[in-house]
PDB file of C-alpha atoms in Angstrom:
ATOM      1  CA  MET V1378       2.679  -9.759   1.133  1.00 96.00           C
ATOM      2  CA  VAL V1379       1.371  -9.152   4.536  1.00 98.00           C
ATOM      3  CA  ILE V1380      -0.163 -12.604   5.959  1.00 98.00           C
ATOM      4  CA  ILE V1381      -2.201 -13.486   9.208  1.00 98.00           C
ATOM      5  CA  ARG V1382      -2.809 -16.978   9.775  1.00 98.00           C
ATOM      6  CA  ASP V1383      -4.955 -18.778  12.630  1.00 98.00           C
ATOM      7  CA  GLU V1384      -2.408 -20.447  14.546  1.00 97.00           C
ATOM      8  CA  LYS V1385      -4.326 -21.435  17.245  1.00 97.00           C
ATOM      9  CA  LYS V1386      -6.570 -23.166  14.548  1.00 98.00           C
ATOM     10  CA  ILE V1387      -3.421 -25.077  12.912  1.00 98.00           C
ATOM     11  CA  ALA V1388      -2.331 -26.156  16.085  1.00 98.00           C
ATOM     12  CA  ARG V1389      -6.134 -27.551  17.768  1.00 98.00           C
ATOM     13  CA  LEU V1390      -7.213 -29.430  13.808  1.00 98.00           C
ATOM     14  CA  ARG V1391      -3.086 -31.066  14.237  1.00 97.00           C
ATOM     15  CA  GLN V1392      -3.571 -33.046  17.174  1.00 98.00           C
ATOM     16  CA  VAL V1393      -7.234 -34.222  15.810  1.00 97.00           C
ATOM     17  CA  GLY V1394      -5.344 -35.076  13.237  1.00 95.00           C
ATOM     18  CA  MET V1395      -2.552 -37.086  14.717  1.00 96.00           C
ATOM     19  CA  TRP V1396      -4.466 -37.901  17.535  1.00 97.00           C
ATOM     20  CA  ALA V1397      -7.260 -39.269  14.573  1.00 95.00           C
ATOM     21  CA  ASN V1398      -5.486 -41.283  13.357  1.00 92.00           C
ATOM     22  CA  PHE V1399      -3.363 -42.474  16.193  1.00 95.00           C
ATOM     23  CA  VAL V1400      -6.986 -44.104  17.601  1.00 96.00           C
ATOM     24  CA  GLY V1401      -7.683 -45.372  14.751  1.00 93.00           C
ATOM     25  CA  LEU V1402      -4.949 -47.423  13.613  1.00 92.00           C
ATOM     26  CA  GLY V1403      -5.179 -48.360  17.273  1.00 94.00           C
ATOM     27  CA  VAL V1404      -8.858 -50.223  16.623  1.00 93.00           C
ATOM     28  CA  LEU V1405      -8.058 -51.391  13.235  1.00 90.00           C
ATOM     29  CA  ILE V1406      -4.966 -53.430  15.474  1.00 91.00           C
ATOM     30  CA  ALA V1407      -7.380 -54.610  17.294  1.00 90.00           C
ATOM     31  CA  GLY V1408     -10.339 -55.497  15.257  1.00 87.00           C
ATOM     32  CA  LEU V1409      -7.728 -57.444  13.316  1.00 86.00           C
ATOM     33  CA  ILE V1410      -6.363 -59.210  16.568  1.00 87.00           C
ATOM     34  CA  LEU V1411      -8.886 -59.989  18.817  1.00 83.00           C
ATOM     35  CA  PRO V1412     -10.453 -62.163  17.542  1.00 82.00           C
ATOM     36  CA  LEU V1413      -7.548 -64.404  16.855  1.00 81.00           C
ATOM     37  CA  ILE V1414      -6.862 -63.933  20.785  1.00 82.00           C
ATOM     38  CA  ILE V1415     -10.299 -64.449  22.475  1.00 80.00           C
ATOM     39  CA  GLN V1416     -12.920 -66.556  20.116  1.00 79.00           C
ATOM     40  CA  ASN V1417     -16.719 -65.488  21.228  1.00 80.00           C
ATOM     41  CA  ASP V1418     -19.579 -64.244  19.617  1.00 78.00           C
ATOM     42  CA  GLN V1419     -19.063 -60.144  21.849  1.00 81.00           C
ATOM     43  CA  ILE V1420     -15.271 -60.765  19.984  1.00 83.00           C
ATOM     44  CA  LEU V1421     -17.291 -61.136  16.589  1.00 82.00           C
ATOM     45  CA  ILE V1422     -19.234 -57.929  16.924  1.00 85.00           C
ATOM     46  CA  PHE V1423     -16.485 -56.111  18.011  1.00 86.00           C
ATOM     47  CA  GLN V1424     -14.831 -57.108  15.507  1.00 85.00           C
ATOM     48  CA  VAL V1425     -16.974 -56.584  12.081  1.00 86.00           C
ATOM     49  CA  LEU V1426     -17.893 -51.902  14.622  1.00 89.00           C
ATOM     50  CA  ALA V1427     -13.959 -51.799  14.700  1.00 90.00           C
ATOM     51  CA  ILE V1428     -13.105 -52.000  11.006  1.00 89.00           C
ATOM     52  CA  PRO V1429     -14.945 -49.612   9.725  1.00 92.00           C
ATOM     53  CA  VAL V1430     -15.058 -47.614  12.202  1.00 94.00           C
ATOM     54  CA  GLY V1431     -10.916 -47.210  12.582  1.00 93.00           C
ATOM     55  CA  TRP V1432     -10.680 -46.887   8.967  1.00 90.00           C
ATOM     56  CA  LEU V1433     -13.212 -43.621   8.987  1.00 93.00           C
ATOM     57  CA  LEU V1434     -11.157 -42.209  11.735  1.00 94.00           C
ATOM     58  CA  SER V1435      -8.227 -43.141  10.079  1.00 92.00           C
ATOM     59  CA  GLN V1436      -9.756 -40.879   7.127  1.00 92.00           C
ATOM     60  CA  VAL V1437     -10.663 -37.857   9.172  1.00 94.00           C
ATOM     61  CA  GLY V1438      -7.073 -38.175  10.560  1.00 94.00           C
ATOM     62  CA  ILE V1439      -5.779 -38.029   6.635  1.00 92.00           C
ATOM     63  CA  TYR V1440      -7.835 -35.351   5.901  1.00 93.00           C
ATOM     64  CA  TYR V1441      -5.733 -33.007   8.704  1.00 95.00           C
ATOM     65  CA  THR V1442      -2.477 -34.759   8.628  1.00 94.00           C
ATOM     66  CA  HIS V1443      -2.616 -33.582   5.027  1.00 93.00           C
ATOM     67  CA  ARG V1444      -3.360 -29.792   5.532  1.00 96.00           C
ATOM     68  CA  PHE V1445      -2.036 -29.748   9.578  1.00 97.00           C
ATOM     69  CA  VAL V1446       0.464 -32.188  10.216  1.00 95.00           C
ATOM     70  CA  ARG V1447       3.038 -33.137   6.543  1.00 91.00           C
ATOM     71  CA  ASP V1448       6.265 -30.347   6.950  1.00 93.00           C
ATOM     72  CA  PRO V1449       5.927 -27.835   4.493  1.00 95.00           C
ATOM     73  CA  ARG V1450       2.459 -27.551   4.588  1.00 97.00           C
ATOM     74  CA  PRO V1451      -0.483 -26.259   2.242  1.00 97.00           C
ATOM     75  CA  ASP V1452      -0.892 -22.537   3.388  1.00 98.00           C
ATOM     76  CA  GLU V1453       3.862 -22.367   3.583  1.00 98.00           C
ATOM     77  CA  VAL V1454       3.658 -23.627  -0.172  1.00 97.00           C
ATOM     78  CA  LEU V1455       1.388 -20.164  -1.309  1.00 98.00           C
ATOM     79  CA  ASP V1456       3.690 -18.623   0.879  1.00 98.00           C
ATOM     80  CA  GLU V1457       6.424 -19.120  -0.966  1.00 96.00           C
ATOM     81  CA  SER V1458       4.841 -19.502  -4.213  1.00 96.00           C
ATOM     82  CA  LEU V1459       3.512 -16.069  -3.557  1.00 96.00           C
ATOM     83  CA  ARG V1460       5.281 -14.099  -1.604  1.00 93.00           C
ATOM     84  CA  LYS V1461       7.428 -11.949  -4.074  1.00 90.00           C
ATOM     85  CA  VAL V1462       4.896 -11.581  -6.616  1.00 92.00           C
ATOM     86  CA  ALA V1463       1.981 -10.586  -4.634  1.00 92.00           C
ATOM     87  CA  ARG V1464       4.017  -8.387  -2.485  1.00 90.00           C
ATOM     88  CA  ASN V1465       0.898  -5.933  -2.499  1.00 92.00           C
ATOM     89  CA  GLY V1466      -1.194  -8.810  -1.314  1.00 95.00           C
ATOM     90  CA  ARG V1467      -2.812 -10.317   1.769  1.00 98.00           C
ATOM     91  CA  LEU V1468      -2.873 -13.786   2.211  1.00 98.00           C
ATOM     92  CA  TYR V1469      -4.947 -14.300   5.387  1.00 99.00           C
ATOM     93  CA  HIS V1470      -5.183 -18.298   6.457  1.00 99.00           C
ATOM     94  CA  TYR V1471      -7.635 -20.488   7.871  1.00 98.00           C
ATOM     95  CA  VAL V1472      -9.183 -17.104   9.108  1.00 98.00           C
ATOM     96  CA  LEU V1473     -12.352 -16.630   5.848  1.00 98.00           C
ATOM     97  CA  PRO V1474     -15.184 -18.705   4.642  1.00 98.00           C
ATOM     98  CA  ALA V1475     -12.628 -19.800   1.943  1.00 98.00           C
ATOM     99  CA  PRO V1476      -8.605 -21.696   3.254  1.00 98.00           C
ATOM    100  CA  HIS V1477      -6.677 -19.665   1.096  1.00 99.00           C
ATOM    101  CA  VAL V1478      -8.118 -16.067   0.120  1.00 98.00           C
ATOM    102  CA  LEU V1479      -5.849 -13.800  -1.483  1.00 98.00           C
ATOM    103  CA  LEU V1480      -6.439 -10.068  -0.989  1.00 97.00           C
ATOM    104  CA  THR V1481      -4.913  -7.449  -4.127  1.00 95.00           C
ATOM    105  CA  PRO V1482      -5.671  -4.354  -5.005  1.00 93.00           C
ATOM    106  CA  ALA V1483      -7.183  -6.057  -8.650  1.00 92.00           C
ATOM    107  CA  GLY V1484      -9.265  -8.539  -6.790  1.00 94.00           C
ATOM    108  CA  ILE V1485      -9.839 -11.565  -4.330  1.00 96.00           C
ATOM    109  CA  ILE V1486      -8.510 -15.012  -5.813  1.00 97.00           C
ATOM    110  CA  ILE V1487      -9.911 -17.441  -4.122  1.00 98.00           C
ATOM    111  CA  LEU V1488      -6.197 -20.523  -3.996  1.00 98.00           C
ATOM    112  CA  VAL V1489      -7.679 -24.094  -3.910  1.00 98.00           C
ATOM    113  CA  ALA V1490      -4.720 -25.809  -2.582  1.00 98.00           C
ATOM    114  CA  LYS V1491      -4.527 -30.239  -2.993  1.00 96.00           C
ATOM    115  CA  TYR V1492      -1.896 -31.658  -2.306  1.00 93.00           C
ATOM    116  CA  GLN V1493      -3.159 -35.414  -3.867  1.00 90.00           C
ATOM    117  CA  VAL V1494       0.417 -36.682  -5.968  1.00 88.00           C
ATOM    118  CA  GLY V1495      -0.640 -39.099  -9.256  1.00 88.00           C
ATOM    119  CA  ASN V1496      -0.863 -37.286 -12.291  1.00 93.00           C
ATOM    120  CA  VAL V1497      -3.964 -35.829 -13.444  1.00 95.00           C
ATOM    121  CA  SER V1498      -5.289 -34.259 -16.341  1.00 96.00           C
ATOM    122  CA  TYR V1499      -8.852 -33.039 -16.581  1.00 97.00           C
ATOM    123  CA  ALA V1500     -11.034 -33.093 -19.910  1.00 95.00           C
ATOM    124  CA  ASN V1501     -15.116 -33.267 -20.850  1.00 92.00           C
ATOM    125  CA  GLY V1502     -15.552 -31.795 -17.435  1.00 92.00           C
ATOM    126  CA  ARG V1503     -14.132 -34.555 -15.145  1.00 95.00           C
ATOM    127  CA  TRP V1504     -10.743 -34.853 -12.839  1.00 96.00           C
ATOM    128  CA  GLN V1505      -9.289 -37.968 -13.441  1.00 93.00           C
ATOM    129  CA  GLN V1506      -6.042 -38.983 -10.795  1.00 90.00           C
ATOM    130  CA  ARG V1507      -3.638 -42.058 -12.588  1.00 89.00           C
ATOM    131  CA  GLY V1508      -0.732 -43.565 -11.039  1.00 80.00           C
ATOM    132  CA  VAL V1509      -1.643 -43.367  -7.391  1.00 74.00           C
ATOM    133  CA  SER V1510      -2.709 -47.960  -5.671  1.00 69.00           C
ATOM    134  CA  ALA V1511      -5.903 -48.450  -4.680  1.00 67.00           C
ATOM    135  CA  VAL V1512      -3.450 -48.567  -1.299  1.00 63.00           C
ATOM    136  CA  ARG V1513      -2.516 -45.610  -0.922  1.00 65.00           C
ATOM    137  CA  ARG V1514      -5.987 -44.159  -2.259  1.00 64.00           C
ATOM    138  CA  LEU V1515      -7.398 -45.593   0.488  1.00 63.00           C
ATOM    139  CA  PHE V1516      -4.653 -45.820   3.191  1.00 64.00           C
ATOM    140  CA  SER V1517      -2.731 -42.509   3.074  1.00 65.00           C
ATOM    141  CA  GLN V1518      -4.692 -39.945   0.884  1.00 72.00           C
ATOM    142  CA  GLU V1519      -8.500 -38.669  -0.270  1.00 78.00           C
ATOM    143  CA  GLY V1520      -9.117 -38.806  -3.286  1.00 83.00           C
ATOM    144  CA  LEU V1521      -8.551 -36.097  -5.771  1.00 90.00           C
ATOM    145  CA  GLY V1522     -12.641 -35.593  -6.359  1.00 91.00           C
ATOM    146  CA  ASN V1523     -13.900 -31.955  -8.257  1.00 95.00           C
ATOM    147  CA  PRO V1524     -11.348 -29.282  -7.220  1.00 96.00           C
ATOM    148  CA  THR V1525     -14.047 -27.262  -9.758  1.00 97.00           C
ATOM    149  CA  ALA V1526     -16.664 -27.620  -8.028  1.00 97.00           C
ATOM    150  CA  GLU V1527     -14.553 -26.587  -4.967  1.00 97.00           C
ATOM    151  CA  ALA V1528     -13.841 -23.496  -6.123  1.00 98.00           C
ATOM    152  CA  GLN V1529     -16.619 -22.630  -6.469  1.00 98.00           C
ATOM    153  CA  ARG V1530     -18.426 -23.672  -3.259  1.00 98.00           C
ATOM    154  CA  ASP V1531     -15.459 -21.924  -2.024  1.00 98.00           C
ATOM    155  CA  ILE V1532     -16.683 -18.922  -3.773  1.00 98.00           C
ATOM    156  CA  GLN V1533     -19.870 -18.962  -3.146  1.00 97.00           C
ATOM    157  CA  LYS V1534     -19.863 -18.803   0.621  1.00 97.00           C
ATOM    158  CA  LEU V1535     -16.964 -15.934  -0.234  1.00 98.00           C
ATOM    159  CA  VAL V1536     -19.156 -13.983  -1.792  1.00 96.00           C
ATOM    160  CA  LYS V1537     -22.061 -13.865   0.077  1.00 96.00           C
ATOM    161  CA  PHE V1538     -19.927 -13.377   3.942  1.00 97.00           C
ATOM    162  CA  LEU V1539     -18.967  -9.660   1.491  1.00 96.00           C
ATOM    163  CA  LYS V1540     -22.508  -9.128   0.747  1.00 95.00           C
ATOM    164  CA  LYS V1541     -23.169  -8.957   5.156  1.00 96.00           C
ATOM    165  CA  HIS V1542     -19.475  -7.863   5.924  1.00 97.00           C
ATOM    166  CA  ALA V1543     -19.299  -5.036   3.138  1.00 96.00           C
ATOM    167  CA  PRO V1544     -22.116  -4.783   2.135  1.00 96.00           C
ATOM    168  CA  GLN V1545     -21.102  -0.704   0.834  1.00 95.00           C
ATOM    169  CA  VAL V1546     -18.773  -3.007  -2.174  1.00 95.00           C
ATOM    170  CA  GLU V1547     -21.478  -3.482  -5.318  1.00 90.00           C
ATOM    171  CA  GLU V1548     -18.785  -5.369  -7.389  1.00 88.00           C
ATOM    172  CA  VAL V1549     -15.764  -7.239  -6.682  1.00 84.00           C
ATOM    173  CA  PRO V1550     -13.914  -9.438  -8.998  1.00 86.00           C
ATOM    174  CA  VAL V1551     -13.249 -12.652  -7.696  1.00 93.00           C
ATOM    175  CA  GLY V1552     -11.723 -15.100  -8.640  1.00 94.00           C
ATOM    176  CA  ALA V1553      -9.856 -18.743  -8.777  1.00 97.00           C
ATOM    177  CA  MET V1554      -6.211 -20.961  -8.670  1.00 97.00           C
ATOM    178  CA  ILE V1555      -5.905 -24.040  -8.630  1.00 98.00           C
ATOM    179  CA  VAL V1556      -2.195 -25.357  -7.442  1.00 98.00           C
ATOM    180  CA  PHE V1557      -1.207 -29.105  -6.301  1.00 97.00           C
ATOM    181  CA  THR V1558       1.305 -28.112  -3.594  1.00 96.00           C
ATOM    182  CA  THR V1559       2.897 -31.370  -2.936  1.00 91.00           C
ATOM    183  CA  LYS V1560       6.790 -31.253  -5.104  1.00 88.00           C
ATOM    184  CA  ASN V1561       7.538 -34.150  -8.389  1.00 84.00           C
ATOM    185  CA  GLY V1562       3.581 -34.881  -7.233  1.00 84.00           C
ATOM    186  CA  GLY V1563       2.934 -36.139 -11.035  1.00 89.00           C
ATOM    187  CA  GLU V1564       1.582 -34.696 -14.219  1.00 94.00           C
ATOM    188  CA  LEU V1565      -0.562 -32.380 -15.082  1.00 95.00           C
ATOM    189  CA  ASP V1566      -2.677 -32.590 -18.305  1.00 96.00           C
ATOM    190  CA  VAL V1567      -5.492 -29.583 -16.502  1.00 96.00           C
ATOM    191  CA  LYS V1568      -4.886 -27.183 -20.430  1.00 94.00           C
ATOM    192  CA  ASP V1569      -9.007 -27.448 -20.518  1.00 94.00           C
ATOM    193  CA  ALA V1570      -9.914 -27.011 -17.401  1.00 96.00           C
ATOM    194  CA  PRO V1571     -11.882 -23.898 -16.311  1.00 96.00           C
ATOM    195  CA  LEU V1572      -9.717 -22.597 -13.791  1.00 96.00           C
ATOM    196  CA  PRO V1573      -6.021 -21.612 -13.990  1.00 96.00           C
ATOM    197  CA  THR V1574      -4.481 -25.098 -12.466  1.00 96.00           C
ATOM    198  CA  MET V1575      -0.829 -25.126 -11.708  1.00 96.00           C
ATOM    199  CA  HIS V1576       1.973 -27.304  -9.483  1.00 96.00           C
ATOM    200  CA  ALA V1577       2.842 -24.194  -7.188  1.00 96.00           C
ATOM    201  CA  ALA V1578       6.495 -24.294  -8.657  1.00 94.00           C
ATOM    202  CA  LYS V1579       4.387 -21.708 -11.830  1.00 94.00           C
ATOM    203  CA  LEU V1580       1.626 -20.137  -9.179  1.00 95.00           C
ATOM    204  CA  LYS V1581       4.616 -16.876  -9.479  1.00 93.00           C
ATOM    205  CA  GLY V1582       4.328 -17.450 -13.610  1.00 91.00           C
ATOM    206  CA  VAL V1583       0.761 -17.951 -13.810  1.00 91.00           C
ATOM    207  CA  PHE V1584       0.066 -14.759 -10.783  1.00 91.00           C
ATOM    208  CA  LYS V1585       1.801 -12.479 -13.433  1.00 86.00           C
ATOM    209  CA  GLN V1586      -0.035 -13.529 -16.126  1.00 82.00           C
ATOM    210  CA  THR V1587      -3.548 -13.362 -14.664  1.00 78.00           C
ATOM    211  CA  THR V1588      -4.017 -10.321 -12.322  1.00 70.00           C
ATOM    212  CA  GLN V1589      -2.976  -7.947 -14.556  1.00 70.00           C
ATOM    213  CA  GLY V1590      -6.703  -5.892 -13.732  1.00 75.00           C
ATOM    214  CA  ALA V1591      -7.481  -2.438 -13.485  1.00 84.00           C
ATOM    215  CA  PRO V1592      -7.618  -1.683  -9.705  1.00 91.00           C
ATOM    216  CA  LEU V1593     -10.213  -1.709  -7.464  1.00 93.00           C
ATOM    217  CA  PRO V1594     -11.357   1.593  -6.044  1.00 94.00           C
ATOM    218  CA  ALA V1595      -9.446   2.470  -3.477  1.00 95.00           C
ATOM    219  CA  ALA V1596     -12.199   3.018  -1.054  1.00 96.00           C
ATOM    220  CA  ASP V1597     -13.312  -1.173  -1.969  1.00 96.00           C
ATOM    221  CA  TYR V1598     -10.734  -1.887  -1.381  1.00 96.00           C
ATOM    222  CA  GLN V1599     -10.374  -0.847   2.171  1.00 97.00           C
ATOM    223  CA  ALA V1600     -13.662  -2.370   2.970  1.00 97.00           C
ATOM    224  CA  LEU V1601     -12.869  -5.243   2.073  1.00 97.00           C
ATOM    225  CA  GLN V1602      -9.188  -5.435   3.944  1.00 98.00           C
ATOM    226  CA  ALA V1603     -11.685  -3.759   7.444  1.00 98.00           C
ATOM    227  CA  ALA V1604     -14.200  -6.768   6.770  1.00 98.00           C
ATOM    228  CA  PHE V1605     -11.270  -9.440   6.518  1.00 98.00           C
ATOM    229  CA  ASP V1606      -9.515  -7.835   9.638  1.00 98.00           C
ATOM    230  CA  ARG V1607     -12.214  -7.998  11.642  1.00 97.00           C
ATOM    231  CA  SER V1608     -12.516 -11.682  10.659  1.00 97.00           C
ATOM    232  CA  ALA V1609      -9.322 -12.215  11.272  1.00 97.00           C
ATOM    233  CA  GLY V1610      -9.725 -10.564  14.337  1.00 95.00           C
ATOM    234  CA  LYS V1611      -6.503 -10.244  16.900  1.00 94.00           C
ATOM    235  CA  LEU V1612      -4.200 -12.876  14.739  1.00 96.00           C
ATOM    236  CA  VAL V1613      -0.790 -11.032  14.145  1.00 92.00           C
ATOM    237  CA  ALA V1614      -0.254  -9.707  10.945  1.00 93.00           C
ATOM    238  CA  VAL V1615       2.849 -10.515   9.315  1.00 94.00           C
ATOM    239  CA  ALA V1616       5.104  -8.728   6.781  1.00 92.00           C
ATOM    240  CA  ALA V1617       6.935 -12.176   4.373  1.00 82.00           C
TER     241      ALA V1617
END
């Protein structure tokens, strides 16, 4: 497997996450403590503004921290899960319109990485997350959201990219998988989910079962690789 990763982008967004956390926490603390020390109308106005601003900054920090600061990062977990089974694949991280894209001889797979912990279920068209306290939801992780809709948006963006950068490829099988990357993050009850959904530890097995299609025509595969590699620019491809 070959991995192409935008390390500079990761480093830049890591700094954004760390600074947003630091500044957000500082603003929150100042908004809570200063009114106890200095009592006047201006300080009260500062408190009213500081608490929501500090919280918003902390949410920005949470978003970037879980993607670019935590160890291992989601992209690194995907690398480890796929390196032995996607031997002929090319895995692009933070290079294309979707964050994690695997190009295989049989087509394209978008990997929607979810770090959230707790027990996750899918039923009747709805995703639910249980077993996570309200405090943790508020201050240490963003909500689960709708992974299906997230995958569909990524597919649409990538298809639009391909129409522009590889117009000679008329039909490309573009699929998606939802992968929970936190070890021991909770239970999944997602047998009815519209897309393959699994913990990273089971990605290897699911990948083997779902990527047995006929190979793309050689010309189409080469056109896709060329389009993706042009988007990567001078990024170094690393053999895994």
